[in-house]
PDB file of C-alpha atoms and ligand atoms in Angstrom:
ATOM      1  CA  MET A   1     -23.683  -0.691  -9.510  1.00 95.00           C
ATOM      2  CA  ARG A   2     -23.514  -2.047  -5.985  1.00 98.00           C
ATOM      3  CA  LEU A   3     -23.617   1.376  -4.298  1.00 98.00           C
ATOM      4  CA  GLU A   4     -26.083   3.107  -6.607  1.00 98.00           C
ATOM      5  CA  GLY A   5     -27.484   6.248  -4.956  1.00 97.00           C
ATOM      6  CA  LYS A   6     -25.445   5.954  -1.761  1.00 98.00           C
ATOM      7  CA  VAL A   7     -23.472   8.807  -0.201  1.00 98.00           C
ATOM      8  CA  ALA A   8     -20.160   7.619   1.245  1.00 99.00           C
ATOM      9  CA  ILE A   9     -17.541   9.480   3.285  1.00 99.00           C
ATOM     10  CA  ILE A  10     -14.038   7.984   3.185  1.00 99.00           C
ATOM     11  CA  THR A  11     -11.231   9.386   5.363  1.00 99.00           C
ATOM     12  CA  GLY A  12      -7.579   9.186   4.364  1.00 98.00           C
ATOM     13  CA  ALA A  13      -8.659   8.953   0.728  1.00 98.00           C
ATOM     14  CA  GLY A  14      -5.681  10.883  -0.661  1.00 97.00           C
ATOM     15  CA  ARG A  15      -3.554   7.827  -1.345  1.00 97.00           C
ATOM     16  CA  GLY A  16      -3.151   4.102  -0.649  1.00 98.00           C
ATOM     17  CA  ILE A  17      -6.166   1.998   0.321  1.00 98.00           C
ATOM     18  CA  GLY A  18      -8.497   4.985   0.812  1.00 98.00           C
ATOM     19  CA  LYS A  19      -7.831   6.325  -2.688  1.00 98.00           C
ATOM     20  CA  GLU A  20      -8.444   2.930  -4.264  1.00 98.00           C
ATOM     21  CA  ALA A  21     -11.701   2.614  -2.280  1.00 98.00           C
ATOM     22  CA  ALA A  22     -12.860   6.079  -3.375  1.00 98.00           C
ATOM     23  CA  ARG A  23     -12.369   5.108  -7.032  1.00 98.00           C
ATOM     24  CA  LEU A  24     -14.103   1.746  -6.612  1.00 98.00           C
ATOM     25  CA  PHE A  25     -17.074   3.213  -4.712  1.00 98.00           C
ATOM     26  CA  ALA A  26     -17.545   5.876  -7.422  1.00 98.00           C
ATOM     27  CA  LYS A  27     -17.383   3.193 -10.122  1.00 97.00           C
ATOM     28  CA  GLU A  28     -20.126   1.326  -8.248  1.00 98.00           C
ATOM     29  CA  GLY A  29     -22.428   4.341  -8.331  1.00 98.00           C
ATOM     30  CA  ALA A  30     -21.784   6.089  -5.011  1.00 98.00           C
ATOM     31  CA  ARG A  31     -21.327   9.799  -4.470  1.00 98.00           C
ATOM     32  CA  VAL A  32     -17.961   9.707  -2.711  1.00 98.00           C
ATOM     33  CA  ILE A  33     -16.786  12.342  -0.286  1.00 98.00           C
ATOM     34  CA  ALA A  34     -13.036  11.728  -0.338  1.00 98.00           C
ATOM     35  CA  CYS A  35     -11.458  13.346   2.737  1.00 98.00           C
ATOM     36  CA  ASP A  36      -7.813  13.790   3.570  1.00 98.00           C
ATOM     37  CA  VAL A  37      -5.630  16.073   5.631  1.00 98.00           C
ATOM     38  CA  MET A  38      -3.573  16.507   2.422  1.00 98.00           C
ATOM     39  CA  GLU A  39      -5.943  18.649   0.410  1.00 96.00           C
ATOM     40  CA  GLU A  40      -4.047  18.518  -2.894  1.00 95.00           C
ATOM     41  CA  TRP A  41      -4.215  14.702  -2.977  1.00 95.00           C
ATOM     42  CA  VAL A  42      -8.009  14.569  -2.790  1.00 95.00           C
ATOM     43  CA  LYS A  43      -8.712  17.631  -4.915  1.00 92.00           C
ATOM     44  CA  GLY A  44      -6.904  15.975  -7.820  1.00 89.00           C
ATOM     45  CA  LEU A  45      -8.904  12.790  -7.314  1.00 92.00           C
ATOM     46  CA  GLY A  46     -12.149  14.734  -7.640  1.00 86.00           C
ATOM     47  CA  GLU A  47     -11.100  16.069 -11.024  1.00 88.00           C
ATOM     48  CA  GLU A  48      -9.920  12.649 -12.205  1.00 90.00           C
ATOM     49  CA  VAL A  49     -12.965  10.466 -11.416  1.00 92.00           C
ATOM     50  CA  LYS A  50     -16.662  11.302 -11.826  1.00 94.00           C
ATOM     51  CA  GLY A  51     -18.665  10.948  -8.608  1.00 97.00           C
ATOM     52  CA  ILE A  52     -15.804  11.821  -6.252  1.00 98.00           C
ATOM     53  CA  GLU A  53     -15.515  15.096  -4.389  1.00 97.00           C
ATOM     54  CA  GLY A  54     -12.362  15.968  -2.506  1.00 97.00           C
ATOM     55  CA  TYR A  55     -12.541  17.633   0.888  1.00 97.00           C
ATOM     56  CA  LYS A  56      -9.735  18.753   3.169  1.00 98.00           C
ATOM     57  CA  LEU A  57     -10.458  17.106   6.504  1.00 98.00           C
ATOM     58  CA  ASP A  58      -8.264  16.371   9.499  1.00 98.00           C
ATOM     59  CA  VAL A  59      -9.848  13.655  11.643  1.00 99.00           C
ATOM     60  CA  THR A  60      -8.319  15.223  14.771  1.00 99.00           C
ATOM     61  CA  ASP A  61     -10.114  18.537  14.167  1.00 98.00           C
ATOM     62  CA  ARG A  62     -13.642  18.245  15.518  1.00 98.00           C
ATOM     63  CA  GLY A  63     -14.718  21.679  14.224  1.00 98.00           C
ATOM     64  CA  MET A  64     -13.592  20.859  10.691  1.00 98.00           C
ATOM     65  CA  ILE A  65     -15.390  17.484  10.793  1.00 98.00           C
ATOM     66  CA  GLU A  66     -18.644  19.129  11.896  1.00 98.00           C
ATOM     67  CA  GLU A  67     -18.413  21.642   9.030  1.00 98.00           C
ATOM     68  CA  VAL A  68     -17.666  19.051   6.340  1.00 98.00           C
ATOM     69  CA  VAL A  69     -20.304  16.552   7.502  1.00 98.00           C
ATOM     70  CA  LYS A  70     -22.985  19.251   7.801  1.00 98.00           C
ATOM     71  CA  ASP A  71     -22.121  20.487   4.325  1.00 98.00           C
ATOM     72  CA  VAL A  72     -22.388  16.962   2.879  1.00 98.00           C
ATOM     73  CA  TYR A  73     -25.745  16.414   4.580  1.00 98.00           C
ATOM     74  CA  GLU A  74     -27.126  19.744   3.393  1.00 98.00           C
ATOM     75  CA  ARG A  75     -26.089  19.004  -0.182  1.00 97.00           C
ATOM     76  CA  TYR A  76     -27.165  15.364  -0.430  1.00 98.00           C
ATOM     77  CA  GLY A  77     -29.782  14.959   2.324  1.00 98.00           C
ATOM     78  CA  LYS A  78     -28.215  11.791   3.737  1.00 98.00           C
ATOM     79  CA  ILE A  79     -25.045   9.919   4.643  1.00 98.00           C
ATOM     80  CA  ASP A  80     -25.164   6.157   4.033  1.00 99.00           C
ATOM     81  CA  VAL A  81     -21.580   5.031   4.523  1.00 99.00           C
ATOM     82  CA  LEU A  82     -18.598   6.112   6.629  1.00 99.00           C
ATOM     83  CA  VAL A  83     -15.220   4.480   6.062  1.00 99.00           C
ATOM     84  CA  ASN A  84     -12.817   5.406   8.876  1.00 99.00           C
ATOM     85  CA  ASN A  85      -9.713   4.578   6.859  1.00 99.00           C
ATOM     86  CA  ALA A  86      -7.237   7.350   7.828  1.00 99.00           C
ATOM     87  CA  GLY A  87      -4.337   6.087   9.902  1.00 98.00           C
ATOM     88  CA  ILE A  88      -0.668   6.718  10.661  1.00 98.00           C
ATOM     89  CA  THR A  89       2.317   4.927  12.170  1.00 98.00           C
ATOM     90  CA  ARG A  90       5.092   6.294  14.435  1.00 97.00           C
ATOM     91  CA  ASP A  91       7.047   3.124  15.205  1.00 96.00           C
ATOM     92  CA  ALA A  92       9.627   2.578  17.945  1.00 97.00           C
ATOM     93  CA  LEU A  93      10.458  -0.126  20.439  1.00 98.00           C
ATOM     94  CA  PHE A  94       8.329   0.270  23.564  1.00 98.00           C
ATOM     95  CA  VAL A  95      11.179   1.358  25.847  1.00 98.00           C
ATOM     96  CA  LYS A  96      12.200   4.062  23.370  1.00 98.00           C
ATOM     97  CA  MET A  97       8.776   5.267  22.246  1.00 98.00           C
ATOM     98  CA  LYS A  98       8.339   9.004  22.698  1.00 98.00           C
ATOM     99  CA  GLU A  99       5.238  10.180  24.508  1.00 98.00           C
ATOM    100  CA  GLU A 100       4.429  12.527  21.610  1.00 98.00           C
ATOM    101  CA  ASP A 101       4.456   9.561  19.182  1.00 98.00           C
ATOM    102  CA  TRP A 102       2.117   7.601  21.445  1.00 99.00           C
ATOM    103  CA  ASP A 103      -0.213  10.620  21.676  1.00 99.00           C
ATOM    104  CA  ARG A 104      -0.242  11.382  17.942  1.00 99.00           C
ATOM    105  CA  VAL A 105      -1.041   7.818  16.840  1.00 99.00           C
ATOM    106  CA  ILE A 106      -3.833   7.511  19.405  1.00 99.00           C
ATOM    107  CA  GLU A 107      -5.153  10.941  18.424  1.00 99.00           C
ATOM    108  CA  VAL A 108      -5.366  10.153  14.696  1.00 99.00           C
ATOM    109  CA  ASN A 109      -6.126   6.417  14.645  1.00 99.00           C
ATOM    110  CA  LEU A 110      -8.415   6.108  17.659  1.00 99.00           C
ATOM    111  CA  LYS A 111      -9.803   9.514  18.616  1.00 99.00           C
ATOM    112  CA  GLY A 112     -10.102  10.458  14.935  1.00 99.00           C
ATOM    113  CA  VAL A 113     -12.491   7.531  14.440  1.00 99.00           C
ATOM    114  CA  PHE A 114     -14.416   8.484  17.599  1.00 99.00           C
ATOM    115  CA  ASN A 115     -14.711  12.068  16.302  1.00 98.00           C
ATOM    116  CA  MET A 116     -15.834  11.152  12.785  1.00 99.00           C
ATOM    117  CA  THR A 117     -18.337   8.563  13.921  1.00 99.00           C
ATOM    118  CA  GLN A 118     -19.868  10.683  16.668  1.00 98.00           C
ATOM    119  CA  VAL A 119     -20.497  13.499  14.196  1.00 99.00           C
ATOM    120  CA  VAL A 120     -21.846  11.267  11.399  1.00 99.00           C
ATOM    121  CA  VAL A 121     -24.109   8.946  13.427  1.00 99.00           C
ATOM    122  CA  PRO A 122     -26.927  11.467  14.162  1.00 98.00           C
ATOM    123  CA  TYR A 123     -27.307  11.986  10.401  1.00 98.00           C
ATOM    124  CA  MET A 124     -27.429   8.226   9.805  1.00 98.00           C
ATOM    125  CA  VAL A 125     -30.068   7.883  12.542  1.00 98.00           C
ATOM    126  CA  LYS A 126     -32.141  10.583  10.816  1.00 98.00           C
ATOM    127  CA  GLY A 127     -31.749   8.721   7.525  1.00 98.00           C
ATOM    128  CA  GLY A 128     -32.884   5.408   9.031  1.00 98.00           C
ATOM    129  CA  GLY A 129     -29.569   3.521   8.876  1.00 98.00           C
ATOM    130  CA  GLY A 130     -26.088   3.233   7.486  1.00 99.00           C
ATOM    131  CA  SER A 131     -22.851   1.289   7.377  1.00 99.00           C
ATOM    132  CA  ILE A 132     -19.699   2.225   9.295  1.00 99.00           C
ATOM    133  CA  ILE A 133     -16.394   0.568   8.447  1.00 99.00           C
ATOM    134  CA  ASN A 134     -13.383   0.955  10.741  1.00 99.00           C
ATOM    135  CA  THR A 135      -9.935   0.112   9.411  1.00 99.00           C
ATOM    136  CA  SER A 136      -8.110  -1.906  12.037  1.00 99.00           C
ATOM    137  CA  SER A 137      -5.076  -4.110  11.330  1.00 98.00           C
ATOM    138  CA  VAL A 138      -3.646  -7.561  11.974  1.00 98.00           C
ATOM    139  CA  VAL A 139      -1.365  -5.650  14.355  1.00 97.00           C
ATOM    140  CA  GLY A 140      -4.403  -4.798  16.505  1.00 98.00           C
ATOM    141  CA  ILE A 141      -5.102  -8.547  16.812  1.00 98.00           C
ATOM    142  CA  TYR A 142      -1.650 -10.101  17.198  1.00 96.00           C
ATOM    143  CA  GLY A 143       0.582  -7.161  18.201  1.00 96.00           C
ATOM    144  CA  ASN A 144       3.864  -6.401  16.429  1.00 95.00           C
ATOM    145  CA  ILE A 145       7.331  -5.412  17.596  1.00 94.00           C
ATOM    146  CA  GLY A 146       7.820  -1.624  17.508  1.00 96.00           C
ATOM    147  CA  GLN A 147       4.133  -0.790  17.287  1.00 97.00           C
ATOM    148  CA  THR A 148       2.839  -0.283  20.850  1.00 98.00           C
ATOM    149  CA  ASN A 149       0.939   2.880  19.890  1.00 98.00           C
ATOM    150  CA  TYR A 150      -0.381   1.530  16.583  1.00 98.00           C
ATOM    151  CA  ALA A 151      -1.427  -1.838  18.079  1.00 98.00           C
ATOM    152  CA  ALA A 152      -3.230  -0.059  20.941  1.00 99.00           C
ATOM    153  CA  SER A 153      -5.088   2.181  18.488  1.00 99.00           C
ATOM    154  CA  LYS A 154      -6.063  -0.660  16.155  1.00 98.00           C
ATOM    155  CA  ALA A 155      -7.129  -2.982  19.007  1.00 99.00           C
ATOM    156  CA  GLY A 156      -9.123  -0.064  20.427  1.00 99.00           C
ATOM    157  CA  LEU A 157     -10.937   0.246  17.110  1.00 98.00           C
ATOM    158  CA  ILE A 158     -12.083  -3.356  17.373  1.00 99.00           C
ATOM    159  CA  GLY A 159     -13.498  -2.635  20.832  1.00 99.00           C
ATOM    160  CA  MET A 160     -15.323   0.464  19.594  1.00 99.00           C
ATOM    161  CA  THR A 161     -16.671  -1.457  16.595  1.00 99.00           C
ATOM    162  CA  LYS A 162     -18.245  -4.051  18.890  1.00 98.00           C
ATOM    163  CA  VAL A 163     -19.739  -1.446  21.238  1.00 99.00           C
ATOM    164  CA  TRP A 164     -21.196   0.602  18.382  1.00 99.00           C
ATOM    165  CA  ALA A 165     -22.646  -2.492  16.695  1.00 99.00           C
ATOM    166  CA  LYS A 166     -24.551  -3.151  19.936  1.00 98.00           C
ATOM    167  CA  GLU A 167     -25.605   0.465  20.527  1.00 99.00           C
ATOM    168  CA  LEU A 168     -26.502   1.453  16.977  1.00 99.00           C
ATOM    169  CA  GLY A 169     -28.087  -1.712  15.593  1.00 98.00           C
ATOM    170  CA  ARG A 170     -31.555  -0.554  16.701  1.00 98.00           C
ATOM    171  CA  TYR A 171     -31.192   2.403  14.288  1.00 98.00           C
ATOM    172  CA  GLY A 172     -30.344   0.182  11.343  1.00 98.00           C
ATOM    173  CA  ILE A 173     -26.672   1.156  11.535  1.00 99.00           C
ATOM    174  CA  ARG A 174     -24.155  -1.641  10.958  1.00 99.00           C
ATOM    175  CA  VAL A 175     -20.594  -1.301  12.245  1.00 99.00           C
ATOM    176  CA  ASN A 176     -17.752  -3.567  11.147  1.00 99.00           C
ATOM    177  CA  ALA A 177     -13.970  -3.532  11.160  1.00 99.00           C
ATOM    178  CA  VAL A 178     -11.549  -4.610   8.455  1.00 99.00           C
ATOM    179  CA  ALA A 179      -8.148  -5.879   9.543  1.00 98.00           C
ATOM    180  CA  PRO A 180      -5.683  -5.785   6.640  1.00 98.00           C
ATOM    181  CA  GLY A 181      -2.396  -7.666   6.705  1.00 98.00           C
ATOM    182  CA  PHE A 182       0.532  -6.132   4.835  1.00 97.00           C
ATOM    183  CA  ILE A 183      -0.691  -4.140   1.860  1.00 98.00           C
ATOM    184  CA  LYS A 184       1.438  -2.402  -0.793  1.00 97.00           C
ATOM    185  CA  THR A 185       0.893   1.298  -0.086  1.00 98.00           C
ATOM    186  CA  PRO A 186       3.108   4.297   0.746  1.00 96.00           C
ATOM    187  CA  MET A 187       2.649   3.322   4.423  1.00 95.00           C
ATOM    188  CA  THR A 188       4.557   0.056   3.952  1.00 95.00           C
ATOM    189  CA  GLU A 189       6.952   0.947   1.141  1.00 94.00           C
ATOM    190  CA  LYS A 190       9.758   1.971   3.505  1.00 89.00           C
ATOM    191  CA  LEU A 191       9.725  -1.262   5.503  1.00 89.00           C
ATOM    192  CA  PRO A 192      13.163  -2.920   5.572  1.00 89.00           C
ATOM    193  CA  GLU A 193      13.497  -5.954   3.284  1.00 91.00           C
ATOM    194  CA  LYS A 194      14.209  -8.136   6.326  1.00 91.00           C
ATOM    195  CA  VAL A 195      10.843  -7.260   7.858  1.00 89.00           C
ATOM    196  CA  VAL A 196       9.005  -7.793   4.556  1.00 92.00           C
ATOM    197  CA  ASN A 197      10.602 -11.241   4.206  1.00 94.00           C
ATOM    198  CA  ILE A 198       9.540 -12.231   7.723  1.00 93.00           C
ATOM    199  CA  VAL A 199       5.988 -11.130   6.943  1.00 92.00           C
ATOM    200  CA  LEU A 200       5.924 -13.018   3.613  1.00 95.00           C
ATOM    201  CA  ASP A 201       7.216 -16.102   5.377  1.00 96.00           C
ATOM    202  CA  ARG A 202       4.216 -15.994   7.704  1.00 96.00           C
ATOM    203  CA  THR A 203       1.686 -15.256   4.958  1.00 97.00           C
ATOM    204  CA  PRO A 204       0.272 -18.469   3.438  1.00 97.00           C
ATOM    205  CA  LEU A 205      -0.487 -16.634   0.167  1.00 98.00           C
ATOM    206  CA  ARG A 206       3.225 -15.636   0.010  1.00 97.00           C
ATOM    207  CA  ARG A 207       2.753 -12.030  -1.098  1.00 97.00           C
ATOM    208  CA  MET A 208       1.680  -8.620   0.102  1.00 97.00           C
ATOM    209  CA  GLY A 209      -1.861  -7.508  -0.618  1.00 98.00           C
ATOM    210  CA  GLU A 210      -2.936  -4.835  -3.104  1.00 98.00           C
ATOM    211  CA  PRO A 211      -5.030  -1.823  -2.008  1.00 98.00           C
ATOM    212  CA  ILE A 212      -7.887  -2.934  -4.276  1.00 98.00           C
ATOM    213  CA  GLU A 213      -8.154  -6.210  -2.339  1.00 98.00           C
ATOM    214  CA  VAL A 214      -9.008  -4.235   0.802  1.00 99.00           C
ATOM    215  CA  ALA A 215     -11.243  -1.842  -1.143  1.00 99.00           C
ATOM    216  CA  TYR A 216     -13.390  -4.781  -2.330  1.00 99.00           C
ATOM    217  CA  VAL A 217     -14.086  -5.737   1.298  1.00 99.00           C
ATOM    218  CA  TYR A 218     -15.000  -2.134   2.113  1.00 99.00           C
ATOM    219  CA  LEU A 219     -17.355  -2.288  -0.879  1.00 99.00           C
ATOM    220  CA  PHE A 220     -19.050  -5.452   0.348  1.00 99.00           C
ATOM    221  CA  LEU A 221     -19.500  -4.030   3.862  1.00 99.00           C
ATOM    222  CA  ALA A 222     -20.771  -0.701   2.485  1.00 99.00           C
ATOM    223  CA  SER A 223     -23.290  -2.381   0.177  1.00 98.00           C
ATOM    224  CA  ASP A 224     -26.626  -3.969   1.024  1.00 98.00           C
ATOM    225  CA  GLU A 225     -25.075  -7.380   0.254  1.00 98.00           C
ATOM    226  CA  SER A 226     -23.808  -7.356   3.868  1.00 98.00           C
ATOM    227  CA  SER A 227     -27.162  -6.277   5.339  1.00 98.00           C
ATOM    228  CA  PHE A 228     -27.129  -8.859   8.199  1.00 98.00           C
ATOM    229  CA  ILE A 229     -23.466  -8.419   9.140  1.00 99.00           C
ATOM    230  CA  THR A 230     -22.495  -6.206  12.084  1.00 99.00           C
ATOM    231  CA  GLY A 231     -19.905  -6.219  14.890  1.00 99.00           C
ATOM    232  CA  GLN A 232     -17.457  -8.290  12.811  1.00 99.00           C
ATOM    233  CA  VAL A 233     -13.740  -8.010  12.158  1.00 98.00           C
ATOM    234  CA  ILE A 234     -12.910  -9.159   8.640  1.00 98.00           C
ATOM    235  CA  GLY A 235      -9.281 -10.083   7.976  1.00 98.00           C
ATOM    236  CA  VAL A 236      -7.807  -9.211   4.556  1.00 98.00           C
ATOM    237  CA  ASP A 237      -4.365 -10.618   5.160  1.00 98.00           C
ATOM    238  CA  GLY A 238      -3.520 -13.568   2.913  1.00 98.00           C
ATOM    239  CA  GLY A 239      -3.810 -15.798   5.999  1.00 98.00           C
ATOM    240  CA  LEU A 240      -1.046 -13.975   7.912  1.00 97.00           C
ATOM    241  CA  VAL A 241      -0.513 -14.775  11.579  1.00 91.00           C
ATOM    242  CA  ILE A 242       2.171 -12.453  12.984  1.00 87.00           C
TER     243      ILE A 242
HETATM  244  P1  LIG B 301      -1.333   5.626   3.643  1.00 51.32           P
HETATM  245  O1  LIG B 301      -0.324   6.209   4.558  1.00 51.32           O
HETATM  246  O2  LIG B 301      -0.926   5.277   2.258  1.00 51.32           O
HETATM  247  O3  LIG B 301      -2.621   6.582   3.553  1.00 51.32           O
HETATM  248  C1  LIG B 301      -3.204   7.109   4.708  1.00 51.32           C
HETATM  249  C2  LIG B 301      -3.906   8.394   4.343  1.00 51.32           C
HETATM  250  O4  LIG B 301      -4.439   8.955   5.560  1.00 51.32           O
HETATM  251  C3  LIG B 301      -2.966   9.455   3.756  1.00 51.32           C
HETATM  252  O5  LIG B 301      -3.504   9.980   2.566  1.00 51.32           O
HETATM  253  C4  LIG B 301      -2.860  10.503   4.850  1.00 51.32           C
HETATM  254  O6  LIG B 301      -2.680  11.841   4.370  1.00 51.32           O
HETATM  255  C5  LIG B 301      -4.222  10.338   5.548  1.00 51.32           C
HETATM  256  N1  LIG B 301      -4.210  10.903   6.902  1.00 51.32           N
HETATM  257  C6  LIG B 301      -3.214  10.831   7.817  1.00 51.32           C
HETATM  258  N2  LIG B 301      -3.532  11.534   8.909  1.00 51.32           N
HETATM  259  C7  LIG B 301      -4.774  12.054   8.696  1.00 51.32           C
HETATM  260  C8  LIG B 301      -5.637  12.886   9.446  1.00 51.32           C
HETATM  261  N3  LIG B 301      -5.269  13.352  10.649  1.00 51.32           N
HETATM  262  N4  LIG B 301      -6.835  13.220   8.922  1.00 51.32           N
HETATM  263  C9  LIG B 301      -7.201  12.782   7.690  1.00 51.32           C
HETATM  264  N5  LIG B 301      -6.413  12.010   6.918  1.00 51.32           N
HETATM  265  C10 LIG B 301      -5.205  11.652   7.421  1.00 51.32           C
HETATM  266  O7  LIG B 301      -1.916   4.347   4.395  1.00 51.32           O
HETATM  267  P2  LIG B 301      -2.640   3.019   3.855  1.00 51.32           P
HETATM  268  O8  LIG B 301      -1.625   1.953   3.804  1.00 51.32           O
HETATM  269  O9  LIG B 301      -3.461   3.311   2.675  1.00 51.32           O
HETATM  270  O10 LIG B 301      -3.562   2.701   5.112  1.00 51.32           O
HETATM  271  C11 LIG B 301      -4.950   3.000   5.187  1.00 51.32           C
HETATM  272  C12 LIG B 301      -5.480   2.421   6.484  1.00 51.32           C
HETATM  273  O11 LIG B 301      -5.217   1.011   6.502  1.00 51.32           O
HETATM  274  C13 LIG B 301      -4.780   2.980   7.733  1.00 51.32           C
HETATM  275  O12 LIG B 301      -5.728   3.115   8.769  1.00 51.32           O
HETATM  276  C14 LIG B 301      -3.770   1.913   8.084  1.00 51.32           C
HETATM  277  O13 LIG B 301      -3.443   1.941   9.453  1.00 51.32           O
HETATM  278  C15 LIG B 301      -4.537   0.669   7.686  1.00 51.32           C
HETATM  279  N6  LIG B 301      -3.703  -0.486   7.434  1.00 51.32           N
HETATM  280  C16 LIG B 301      -2.758  -0.481   6.449  1.00 51.32           C
HETATM  281  C17 LIG B 301      -1.981  -1.585   6.236  1.00 51.32           C
HETATM  282  C18 LIG B 301      -0.937  -1.630   5.172  1.00 51.32           C
HETATM  283  O14 LIG B 301      -0.205  -2.614   5.126  1.00 51.32           O
HETATM  284  N7  LIG B 301      -0.793  -0.639   4.304  1.00 51.32           N
HETATM  285  C19 LIG B 301      -2.136  -2.801   7.061  1.00 51.32           C
HETATM  286  C20 LIG B 301      -3.172  -2.710   8.047  1.00 51.32           C
HETATM  287  C21 LIG B 301      -3.917  -1.586   8.221  1.00 51.32           C
END
């Protein structure tokens, strides 16, 4: 029970990595607030696994975030962990990328994390500490063809992680980023075989990752086992260098 008694908010918990993390955190004793813009995906999860509660939450909607976070705090009296896992892609080559696709990816992946964290942090300060985990990507480190908007958002997350680690450390709040490589989730299932083969070629472990392999790193960073770790970017990528 590595998260016994902790209250954890996970965004984008309706499927993929976030869903796997919600299940793992609940198994490890946390009260999990599983948030997703797709309400039916998280509601079902709440009925399926003890310790998980599903909430409809859009990370781009500041008013909705304030309501949900306040409700969680009033019910449980604290928030220990925030996993900013929600993210989207809208890929296109740079010269063809539509302005609306740039805006949407930045709004969800970057501003969504700003929104969530700014609302949650005052409650963590009141509670005397916490752990914030931001889901970046190898693409935010190395770049990737067709992902100008996504790479900008995920690199931006690394910058924010380092700033917040410096600003919030004095309150006992740790802030780290996780940078997954290519993980088998609905986000990657439509990738052309050619692209997958290129990625596998550049991955020393010669396979894609499983969502649980990212969830275990979230678990470590959320737990007290990582109590002296902050401002770090942890790769979960099978050794991939794009
Ligand atoms: P996914 O597409 O399977 O799941 C993302 C979840 O986020 C969905 O349930 C979706 O409804 C939710 N979501 C989307 N917009 C939202 C919003 N505005 N508010 C709240 N929730 C919203 O994606 P996956 O693969 O599980 O990815 C999770 C995180 O990991 C993302 O941040 C992604 O960028 C990152 N990542 C994924 C990699 C992969 O290979 N799958 C690689 C590197 C990073």
